[in-house]
C-alpha cells in the first residue's frame, strides 16, 4: 500500500491497519526465527509500513488538535 493511499484513510481505519500489519510482522518474524522464511526483506518492508502508518496517525491527531 502506497503512502498516498494510507493518507486518505481515517484514523480508525489506520489503527486497524496498524494492528493487522503488526500481527503480520510478528508472524513473519516467527517464520524467520524458525527457519521457514529465509529472506529478511519482508520484515524490513513491514517495519517501514508500520512506521508510515504510525506517522500518518500522529499527523492526523496533531491536525485534529489544531482544528
CSV table of C-alpha atoms in Angstrom, one decimal:
chain,number,residue,atom,x,y,z
A,1,UNK,CA,0.0,0.0,0.0
A,2,UNK,CA,1.4,3.4,-1.0
A,3,UNK,CA,1.7,6.3,1.4
A,4,UNK,CA,-0.8,8.3,-0.6
A,5,UNK,CA,-3.4,5.5,-0.1
A,6,UNK,CA,-2.6,5.4,3.6
A,7,UNK,CA,-3.1,9.2,4.0
A,8,UNK,CA,-6.6,9.0,2.5
A,9,UNK,CA,-7.8,6.7,5.3
A,10,UNK,CA,-9.4,7.8,8.5
A,11,UNK,CA,-7.8,7.3,11.9
A,12,UNK,CA,-9.9,4.3,12.9
A,13,UNK,CA,-9.1,2.6,9.6
A,14,UNK,CA,-5.4,3.3,10.2
A,15,UNK,CA,-5.5,1.9,13.7
A,16,UNK,CA,-7.0,-1.4,12.4
A,17,UNK,CA,-4.5,-1.4,9.6
A,18,UNK,CA,-1.7,-0.9,12.1
A,19,UNK,CA,-2.9,-3.8,14.2
A,20,UNK,CA,-3.2,-6.1,11.2
A,21,UNK,CA,0.3,-5.1,9.9
A,22,UNK,CA,1.8,-5.6,13.4
A,23,UNK,CA,0.3,-9.1,13.6
A,24,UNK,CA,1.7,-9.9,10.1
A,25,UNK,CA,5.1,-8.6,11.2
A,26,UNK,CA,5.1,-10.9,14.3
A,27,UNK,CA,4.1,-13.9,12.2
A,28,UNK,CA,6.8,-13.2,9.6
A,29,UNK,CA,9.3,-12.7,12.4
A,30,UNK,CA,8.5,-16.0,13.8
A,31,UNK,CA,8.8,-17.6,10.4
A,32,UNK,CA,12.3,-16.2,10.1
A,33,UNK,CA,13.3,-17.4,13.6
A,34,UNK,CA,12.1,-20.9,12.9
A,35,UNK,CA,13.8,-21.0,9.5
A,36,UNK,CA,10.6,-21.3,7.4
A,37,UNK,CA,11.4,-18.0,5.7
A,38,UNK,CA,15.0,-17.2,4.6
A,39,UNK,CA,14.8,-13.6,3.4
A,40,UNK,CA,14.5,-10.7,5.7
A,41,UNK,CA,13.2,-8.3,3.0
A,42,UNK,CA,9.6,-8.8,4.0
A,43,UNK,CA,10.4,-7.9,7.6
A,44,UNK,CA,12.1,-4.7,6.5
A,45,UNK,CA,9.1,-3.8,4.3
A,46,UNK,CA,6.6,-4.5,7.1
A,47,UNK,CA,8.6,-2.4,9.6
A,48,UNK,CA,8.7,0.5,7.2
A,49,UNK,CA,4.9,0.2,6.6
A,50,UNK,CA,4.3,0.2,10.3
A,51,UNK,CA,6.4,3.4,10.6
A,52,UNK,CA,4.5,5.1,7.8
A,53,UNK,CA,1.1,4.2,9.4
A,54,UNK,CA,2.2,5.5,12.8
A,55,UNK,CA,3.5,8.7,11.3
A,56,UNK,CA,0.2,9.4,9.4
A,57,UNK,CA,-1.8,8.6,12.5
A,58,UNK,CA,0.2,11.1,14.5
A,59,UNK,CA,0.0,13.8,11.8
A,60,UNK,CA,-3.8,13.4,11.7
A,61,UNK,CA,-4.0,13.6,15.5
A,62,UNK,CA,-2.0,16.8,15.6
A,63,UNK,CA,-4.1,18.3,12.8
A,64,UNK,CA,-7.3,17.4,14.7
A,65,UNK,CA,-5.9,19.1,17.9
A,66,UNK,CA,-5.2,22.3,16.0
A,67,UNK,CA,-8.7,22.4,14.5
